[in-house]
Amino acid sequence: MELAQEIRRRRTFAIISHPDAGKTTLTEKLLLFGGAIHVAGAVKSNKIKRGATSDFMEIERQRGISVATSVMGFEYRDIKINILDTPGHEDFAEDTYRTLTAVDSVIIVIDCAKGVETQTRKLMEVCRMRNTPVMVFINKLDRNGKDPFDLLDEIERELKIRVRPLAWPIGMGPSFRGVYNLYENKLNLFLGEDRQTAAGEVIEVDLHDPRLDELVSAREAETLRADLELVNGVYPAFDTDTYLSGEVAPVFFGSALNNFGVMELLDCFIRIAPFPRPSRTVERPIDPFEEKMTGFIFKIHANMDPNHRDRIAFLKICSGVFERNRPYLHVPSGKNLKFSSPNAFMADRKSIVDFAYPGDIIGLHDTGTFKIGDTLTEGEKLKFTGIPSFSPELFRYIENADPMKFKQLSKGIDQLMDEGVAQLFTSKMNGRKIIGTVGALQFEVIQYRLEHEYNALCRYEPMALYKACWIESDNREQLEDFRKRKHQSLALDKHGREVYLADTSYALSQAIERFPDIRFHFTSEF
Ligand code: G4P
């Protein structure tokens, strides 16, 4: 098949949600309908269960599972679908943010009883930064939840995106009867009997067909007609372009656990979701249809076996065809690298691939060469953008707890930072090393992994900081003044860029006010 055809039939996306909204269940059901797995329960959740904070073996076990489910590829109606899994635990949010840099669209799952939750809001901000097209699946309709109109208002208000329902529920909870599919004018009746395998009964019926009154009750049909009249009055007709530009999110309703509404979501998804889109680099935009291969590393996963320090680096192909055993330029080191066993991921297994196309993710065996954001090309020096580090929120000084193991400790810290586990800052005042993370669990993961993989011991010292932000200014005088006054609160990140460590939100807002010519950035890319 030609490159262009391969690109057009690919859909690479992530499912995101606040923990417990049903992301794992929906992923599994998509795989089930796509024929990639045959029984429910085949995909293990990669979420680190609550209460596992001090159970390191559990973290390790979960890490192993998440390698296996990092990318789930399958074919459905001649479309190659790549679902990128994101960690459910919010302490690993940064990993999720980075995964979002490798997708072309996103499905957001919302629990109909809980509505929009914190994690959903944060993830949506990342999607908005990149204008990622978003679809919404409102889940758990088999349970009582909020009124659908209220939910739509909440999504618009909280996620700051316009919505357009493409399905509409009839009842909810115990009185849930089904969903009317506005995209195809079909009624999908919820039978709720053969719960784990059936997808409900789908009947093609126009909204004004009197049969509708028999299929559901006359009262339910009347409510549905009234609701839909309101929907069509309030929301403009669905326009694929506004979805593709990230302005409008089509909304579906269903129950992932009961397989309900999932097929409709998938069928609409393969029709309207984008195939691989152009990517940005510092030098020039990259079109996926270009002949030459380009790609970037968005995720690195350490091996489960502590005796082997090798890792899997996940490469997103952005253009051209990736071929096994062909040399590619690793831009940061200037070296040519060949890969004899690149892995492709299909549902719950992986296999060696000879070719991979834009939109595909492949796993490369790595012995410490790769860092997040690294580029591979056929010779051109490119640097992909849009793979930012986010301002961490928790900080601790990290100290060597075993003077004999200094080397091991710095190597370990370096490699863990390359993997993107956390960020390392060096205080400009006293040279002390500071670890910044988005979640408390990372500190324990780092300590555990340093000990088990690098044979090094670390100790933490508490540090009360509010936020770290990258600073820059064209006004040298003001910058110098700032440096003098904030001498104790300045640090360098691993690339040597200057970072302001604000103790409190008050200090930060004061600094922003007093130094108007200094730009304070909350992501590392600006
Ligand atoms: P997550 O990945 O977003 O964290 O959520 P996950 O799919 O694990 O779902 C969270 C819980 O919600 C699970 O129950 C799951 O069975 C349930 N769930 C998912 N979809 C639906 C739905 O459509 N209706 C109802 N009623 N429940 C749903 P759990 O008890 O936490 O886990 P489990 O023991 O069932 O695995």
XYZ file of C-alpha atoms and ligand atoms in Angstrom:
562
model
C 0.000 0.000 0.000
C 1.204 3.498 -0.752
C 2.435 5.807 1.969
C -0.472 8.226 1.401
C -3.019 5.443 1.806
C -1.337 4.163 4.940
C -1.427 7.643 6.457
C -5.087 8.269 5.601
C -6.192 5.052 7.261
C -4.493 5.771 10.590
C -6.124 7.210 13.711
C -3.842 7.766 16.699
C -5.572 8.961 19.835
C -5.718 8.814 23.610
C -8.608 8.311 25.981
C -8.400 10.629 28.950
C -10.482 11.005 32.065
C -10.423 11.681 35.739
C -9.647 8.377 37.521
C -12.675 6.069 37.758
C -14.767 7.722 35.035
C -14.346 4.575 32.924
C -11.289 5.065 30.698
C -10.013 1.502 31.145
C -13.468 0.041 30.598
C -14.031 2.084 27.443
C -10.571 1.192 26.071
C -11.303 -2.437 26.605
C -14.691 -2.233 24.928
C -13.217 -0.472 21.900
C -10.711 -3.317 21.593
C -13.521 -5.813 21.983
C -15.599 -4.227 19.211
C -12.517 -3.831 17.078
C -12.019 -7.583 17.371
C -8.576 -7.063 18.918
C -9.495 -9.007 22.038
C -12.224 -11.536 22.545
C -13.122 -11.403 26.178
C -13.685 -8.541 28.532
C -11.008 -8.363 31.195
C -8.118 -9.045 28.814
C -6.695 -5.568 29.189
C -5.372 -4.931 32.630
C -5.849 -1.536 34.059
C -2.525 0.232 34.335
C -3.779 2.463 37.024
C -1.951 2.412 40.275
C -4.652 1.689 42.735
C -5.285 4.053 45.556
C -3.593 2.968 48.738
C -0.657 1.553 46.804
C 1.497 4.550 47.649
C 3.808 2.658 49.942
C 3.643 -0.641 48.125
C 6.628 -0.471 45.806
C 6.243 -3.938 44.414
C 2.789 -2.942 43.351
C 4.209 0.109 41.595
C 6.745 -2.079 39.818
C 4.109 -4.568 38.799
C 1.938 -1.778 37.495
C 4.860 -0.351 35.555
C 5.224 -3.668 33.814
C 1.584 -3.717 32.860
C 1.724 -0.220 31.544
C 4.535 -1.115 29.115
C 2.321 -3.815 27.688
C -0.645 -1.503 27.342
C 1.210 1.682 26.402
C -0.004 1.477 22.834
C -2.852 -0.656 21.666
C -3.079 -0.973 17.918
C -5.853 -2.722 16.031
C -7.629 -2.725 12.697
C -11.291 -1.908 12.436
C -13.071 -1.588 9.076
C -9.736 -1.185 7.359
C -8.716 1.640 9.661
C -5.555 1.217 11.723
C -6.370 2.490 15.188
C -3.630 3.284 17.712
C -4.856 3.958 21.236
C -2.185 5.466 23.450
C -2.733 4.591 27.057
C -2.246 7.205 29.731
C -1.596 6.506 33.405
C -4.748 6.796 35.440
C -3.000 7.956 38.599
C -2.853 11.725 38.776
C 0.667 11.633 40.200
C 1.719 10.549 36.735
C -0.074 13.404 35.010
C 3.087 14.628 33.333
C 3.426 11.299 31.554
C -0.116 11.787 30.310
C 0.644 15.338 29.151
C 3.550 14.038 27.090
C 1.497 11.238 25.612
C -0.936 13.889 24.414
C 1.881 15.341 22.274
C 1.916 12.117 20.272
C -1.800 11.867 19.443
C -3.908 13.386 16.701
C -7.135 13.404 18.694
C -8.588 12.617 22.094
C -11.695 11.025 23.600
C -12.637 12.410 27.003
C -14.677 10.163 29.298
C -16.922 11.848 31.837
C -18.904 10.155 34.594
C -22.516 11.337 34.237
C -22.931 11.585 38.007
C -19.698 13.438 38.684
C -19.484 15.683 35.667
C -16.236 17.478 34.894
C -13.544 16.681 37.489
C -10.130 18.264 38.191
C -7.968 15.914 36.181
C -10.234 16.250 33.133
C -9.899 20.007 33.340
C -6.088 19.887 33.453
C -5.859 17.444 30.579
C -8.210 19.554 28.496
C -5.870 22.515 28.978
C -3.114 20.520 27.313
C -5.442 19.595 24.441
C -6.391 23.228 24.039
C -2.735 24.309 23.862
C -2.358 22.028 20.857
C -5.848 22.485 19.324
C -6.305 18.731 19.570
C -9.718 17.597 18.303
C -11.758 16.247 21.202
C -14.789 13.937 21.437
C -16.677 13.462 24.693
C -18.207 10.207 25.928
C -20.563 10.672 28.854
C -20.429 7.362 30.672
C -22.383 5.353 33.250
C -25.861 6.255 31.979
C -27.071 3.062 33.639
C -26.694 4.988 36.885
C -28.487 8.100 37.982
C -26.578 11.196 37.048
C -26.906 14.854 36.242
C -29.370 16.175 33.693
C -27.867 15.912 30.176
C -28.405 19.613 29.432
C -26.689 20.537 32.698
C -23.795 18.231 31.832
C -23.364 19.885 28.443
C -23.395 23.346 30.038
C -20.853 22.153 32.586
C -18.548 20.797 29.869
C -18.735 24.065 27.928
C -18.100 26.128 31.030
C -15.459 23.981 32.718
C -13.584 22.648 29.716
C -13.945 25.872 27.738
C -14.977 24.147 24.544
C -18.231 24.311 22.607
C -20.168 21.042 22.401
C -22.509 19.401 19.917
C -24.427 16.303 21.053
C -24.447 13.593 18.383
C -26.461 11.239 20.563
C -29.156 11.793 23.147
C -30.115 9.598 26.118
C -33.643 8.426 26.832
C -33.926 8.288 30.601
C -31.106 7.568 32.994
C -30.289 5.152 35.800
C -33.062 2.590 36.369
C -35.218 4.261 33.720
C -32.449 4.357 31.083
C -34.017 3.139 27.817
C -31.346 3.862 25.274
C -29.731 6.491 23.112
C -30.945 8.230 19.990
C -28.072 8.570 17.536
C -28.374 11.979 15.902
C -25.498 11.334 13.563
C -27.252 8.433 11.864
C -30.879 8.845 12.994
C -30.945 5.506 14.734
C -32.420 4.409 17.999
C -30.218 2.208 20.126
C -32.340 0.431 22.720
C -30.734 -0.559 25.983
C -31.793 -4.070 26.769
C -29.523 -4.446 29.739
C -29.665 -8.216 29.791
C -26.648 -9.786 28.196
C -24.577 -7.112 29.805
C -21.032 -8.083 28.950
C -21.375 -8.913 25.280
C -24.459 -7.293 23.779
C -24.366 -3.847 22.273
C -28.077 -3.195 22.578
C -30.594 -3.355 19.767
C -30.150 -0.784 17.030
C -33.260 0.238 15.101
C -33.312 2.689 12.257
C -36.209 4.967 13.004
C -36.857 8.591 12.272
C -37.650 10.787 15.201
C -41.137 11.508 13.819
C -41.961 7.905 12.989
C -44.947 6.760 15.149
C -43.093 3.455 15.694
C -40.879 5.352 18.115
C -43.839 5.637 20.521
C -44.060 1.850 20.568
C -40.351 1.160 20.808
C -40.124 3.325 23.881
C -43.233 4.603 25.669
C -45.306 7.472 24.210
C -44.213 9.676 27.087
C -40.529 8.866 26.563
C -40.869 9.492 22.835
C -42.474 12.832 23.543
C -39.704 13.863 25.955
C -37.091 12.759 23.422
C -38.683 14.837 20.657
C -38.905 17.867 22.928
C -35.303 17.433 24.086
C -34.030 17.109 20.558
C -35.965 20.116 19.392
C -34.184 22.051 22.103
C -30.814 20.492 21.205
C -31.225 21.420 17.558
C -32.361 24.897 18.526
C -29.473 25.554 20.911
C -26.548 23.873 19.183
C -25.595 24.635 15.577
C -25.568 21.650 13.188
C -22.469 19.500 13.537
C -19.631 20.626 11.334
C -16.585 18.328 11.074
C -14.227 21.259 10.468
C -15.010 22.893 13.805
C -14.314 19.535 15.463
C -11.016 19.143 13.600
C -9.883 22.617 14.583
C -10.564 21.834 18.256
C -13.406 24.357 18.624
C -16.383 22.013 19.031
C -16.501 18.652 20.797
C -19.107 16.137 19.589
C -20.734 14.436 22.576
C -21.940 10.830 22.934
C -23.780 9.136 25.787
C -23.552 5.526 26.883
C -22.388 2.956 29.361
C -18.984 1.445 28.697
C -19.512 -1.305 31.254
C -22.665 -2.401 29.434
C -21.092 -1.970 25.970
C -23.696 0.606 25.335
C -23.109 3.481 22.932
C -19.530 2.335 22.337
C -20.060 1.078 18.792
C -21.691 4.384 17.808
C -18.739 6.242 19.241
C -16.255 4.053 17.393
C -18.122 4.244 14.066
C -18.348 8.010 14.213
C -14.756 8.248 15.419
C -13.271 6.399 12.447
C -15.261 8.614 10.123
C -14.468 12.029 11.537
C -11.301 11.719 13.631
C -8.201 13.086 11.903
C -5.469 11.008 10.291
C -1.915 12.071 11.227
C -1.518 15.804 11.082
C 1.553 17.910 10.361
C 3.986 18.329 13.253
C 6.002 21.345 14.291
C 9.769 21.531 14.559
C 11.985 24.494 15.360
C 13.185 24.478 11.744
C 10.028 23.901 9.684
C 6.651 22.148 9.699
C 6.768 18.428 8.899
C 4.083 17.011 6.684
C 3.332 13.328 7.312
C 3.273 12.710 3.549
C 6.951 13.664 3.143
C 8.993 10.720 1.829
C 11.718 10.946 4.446
C 11.229 9.440 7.876
C 11.092 11.716 10.901
C 9.933 10.934 14.418
C 10.417 11.834 18.058
C 10.662 10.045 21.390
C 7.751 10.942 23.669
C 8.063 8.308 26.338
C 10.770 6.133 27.835
C 10.044 3.101 29.904
C 12.559 1.376 32.119
C 12.915 -2.351 32.006
C 11.205 -4.312 34.715
C 14.271 -6.406 35.330
C 16.593 -4.534 37.720
C 19.602 -6.504 36.404
C 19.198 -4.947 32.987
C 19.220 -1.237 32.823
C 17.861 -1.160 29.298
C 14.737 0.680 28.438
C 12.095 0.989 25.765
C 11.910 4.341 24.011
C 8.613 5.064 22.280
C 9.016 6.699 18.882
C 6.112 8.477 17.208
C 6.576 8.417 13.443
C 5.743 11.842 12.008
C 6.565 11.392 8.310
C 7.821 8.837 5.793
C 8.304 5.139 6.422
C 10.339 3.745 9.293
C 12.254 0.636 8.235
C 13.847 -1.998 10.404
C 17.671 -2.209 10.176
C 17.974 1.066 8.323
C 20.293 3.687 9.851
C 18.681 6.864 11.184
C 20.297 9.996 12.495
C 19.852 10.479 16.227
C 19.930 14.276 16.010
C 21.089 15.159 19.574
C 24.171 12.891 19.446
C 24.839 13.106 15.698
C 25.155 9.302 15.623
C 23.553 6.957 13.143
C 21.531 4.254 14.830
C 20.036 1.053 13.437
C 17.273 -0.910 15.074
C 17.105 -4.639 14.498
C 14.041 -5.313 16.582
C 11.648 -2.364 16.665
C 8.393 -3.361 18.330
C 4.867 -2.670 17.207
C 2.080 -3.002 19.705
C -1.123 -4.794 18.832
C -3.737 -4.871 21.576
C -2.214 -6.978 24.316
C 0.938 -8.195 22.591
C 3.949 -6.810 20.795
C 5.800 -7.979 17.720
C 8.796 -6.987 15.624
C 7.883 -4.775 12.664
C 9.669 -4.219 9.376
C 7.843 -1.006 8.466
C 5.939 1.634 10.373
C 4.046 4.687 9.113
C 3.133 8.165 10.356
C 0.799 7.886 13.323
C 2.361 4.599 14.403
C 4.255 4.233 17.635
C 7.148 1.825 17.842
C 9.170 0.681 20.812
C 12.951 0.934 20.413
C 15.362 -0.905 22.610
C 17.507 1.690 24.380
C 20.551 1.401 26.573
C 20.569 5.004 27.710
C 20.912 6.903 24.422
C 17.503 8.480 24.301
C 15.940 11.376 26.128
C 12.377 12.543 25.866
C 11.986 14.835 22.873
C 14.882 13.322 20.866
C 14.480 13.337 17.092
C 15.309 10.597 14.565
C 15.600 11.548 10.873
C 17.223 10.453 7.616
C 19.920 13.114 8.061
C 18.158 16.435 8.523
C 18.792 18.226 11.813
C 15.363 18.811 13.273
C 13.972 19.434 16.731
C 10.300 18.734 17.314
C 8.493 21.258 19.473
C 5.428 20.892 21.621
C 6.893 18.364 24.060
C 7.058 20.665 27.050
C 7.950 20.042 30.659
C 5.308 21.414 32.982
C 5.951 23.508 36.012
C 6.242 21.010 38.886
C 4.305 21.559 42.080
C 6.142 19.516 44.702
C 9.785 19.965 45.616
C 12.426 18.336 47.770
C 16.171 18.642 48.103
C 17.806 15.384 47.119
C 20.984 14.336 48.939
C 23.389 11.461 48.586
C 22.912 9.052 51.477
C 25.941 6.883 50.677
C 29.183 8.809 49.986
C 30.704 5.752 48.265
C 27.978 5.747 45.634
C 28.129 9.300 44.371
C 28.659 8.302 40.727
C 25.829 5.783 40.729
C 23.520 8.364 42.233
C 24.207 11.061 39.665
C 23.941 8.591 36.792
C 20.683 7.266 38.199
C 19.243 10.729 38.679
C 20.292 11.747 35.172
C 18.681 8.740 33.572
C 15.477 8.992 35.568
C 15.195 12.659 34.575
C 15.740 11.686 30.895
C 12.848 9.295 31.288
C 10.790 12.250 32.464
C 10.040 10.835 35.915
C 10.634 14.279 37.473
C 12.638 17.450 36.888
C 15.974 18.353 38.383
C 16.949 21.898 39.317
C 20.213 23.188 40.742
C 19.992 26.067 43.182
C 22.034 29.042 41.984
C 22.620 30.064 45.558
C 24.148 26.920 47.031
C 24.352 24.372 44.197
C 22.004 21.970 45.965
C 19.963 19.625 43.791
C 16.206 19.960 43.870
C 13.735 17.423 42.525
C 10.427 18.829 41.305
C 7.459 16.580 40.516
C 3.774 16.792 39.779
C 2.874 14.008 42.208
C 4.075 12.863 45.619
C 4.386 9.258 44.499
C 7.301 10.142 42.207
C 9.606 10.852 45.139
C 9.115 7.332 46.396
C 9.436 5.861 42.922
C 12.759 7.711 42.425
C 14.148 6.585 45.763
C 13.105 3.004 45.146
C 14.432 2.886 41.608
C 17.751 4.538 42.528
C 18.268 1.851 45.089
C 17.137 -1.121 43.002
C 18.363 -0.166 39.551
C 21.413 1.985 40.308
C 22.499 0.703 43.693
C 22.457 4.242 45.070
C 20.883 5.701 48.157
C 19.227 9.081 48.371
C 17.684 11.118 51.120
C 15.183 13.946 50.780
C 14.885 17.174 52.671
C 11.609 19.006 52.714
C 11.253 22.247 50.851
C 8.277 24.559 50.894
C 7.864 25.954 47.432
C 4.785 26.949 45.509
C 5.893 26.705 41.880
C 8.885 26.742 39.583
C 8.644 28.867 36.468
C 11.033 29.529 33.665
C 11.963 33.179 33.263
C 13.269 35.305 30.412
C 13.374 38.972 29.506
C 14.691 41.363 26.881
C 15.096 44.013 29.554
C 18.569 43.197 30.882
C 18.457 45.783 33.602
C 15.217 44.464 35.027
C 16.459 40.889 34.761
C 19.628 41.786 36.668
C 17.576 43.551 39.320
C 15.330 40.487 39.607
C 18.356 38.204 39.892
C 19.779 40.327 42.686
C 16.579 40.482 44.672
C 15.603 36.871 44.149
C 19.089 35.452 44.465
C 17.950 32.810 46.936
C 15.076 31.651 44.757
C 16.833 31.060 41.457
C 17.877 27.750 40.009
C 18.907 26.219 36.700
C 17.062 23.402 34.956
C 18.931 20.524 33.307
C 19.410 22.554 30.129
C 20.906 25.456 32.085
C 17.814 27.647 31.750
C 16.944 29.992 34.545
C 14.057 29.087 36.815
C 12.365 31.130 39.533
C 11.297 29.086 42.550
C 8.405 30.971 44.106
C 7.711 30.215 47.785
C 4.086 31.252 47.691
C 1.464 32.245 45.184
C 1.619 35.700 46.716
C 5.366 35.969 46.044
C 4.781 34.877 42.455
C 2.014 37.368 41.794
C 4.096 40.126 43.415
C 7.046 39.234 41.205
C 4.862 39.254 38.084
C 3.514 42.647 39.062
C 6.843 44.244 40.024
C 8.808 42.969 37.060
C 6.517 43.573 34.106
C 9.255 42.981 31.523
C 10.044 39.503 32.778
C 8.101 36.689 31.218
C 7.189 33.867 33.618
C 6.538 30.580 31.822
C 4.707 27.603 33.301
C 5.874 25.164 30.665
C 9.467 24.735 29.539
C 8.644 25.492 25.923
C 8.221 29.094 25.017
P -10.663 4.552 34.898
O -9.836 3.705 34.004
O -11.163 5.800 34.245
O -10.045 4.838 36.217
O -12.008 3.763 35.222
P -12.397 2.221 35.055
O -12.643 1.891 33.641
O -11.457 1.381 35.823
O -13.807 2.268 35.772
C -13.980 2.673 37.106
C -15.168 1.943 37.725
O -16.356 2.339 37.040
C -15.064 0.434 37.603
O -15.686 -0.121 38.742
C -15.923 0.147 36.383
O -16.457 -1.161 36.370
C -17.019 1.186 36.541
N -17.688 1.527 35.268
C -17.131 1.799 34.063
N -18.095 2.053 33.148
C -19.277 1.959 33.770
C -20.642 2.091 33.363
O -20.947 2.360 32.212
N -21.589 1.911 34.324
C -21.281 1.595 35.616
N -22.285 1.437 36.455
N -20.011 1.446 36.037
C -19.014 1.628 35.132
P -14.880 -0.630 39.989
O -15.860 -1.220 40.897
O -14.012 0.471 40.517
O -13.866 -1.647 39.386
P -14.139 -3.132 38.922
O -14.025 -3.899 40.174
O -15.492 -3.184 38.299
O -13.029 -3.360 37.948
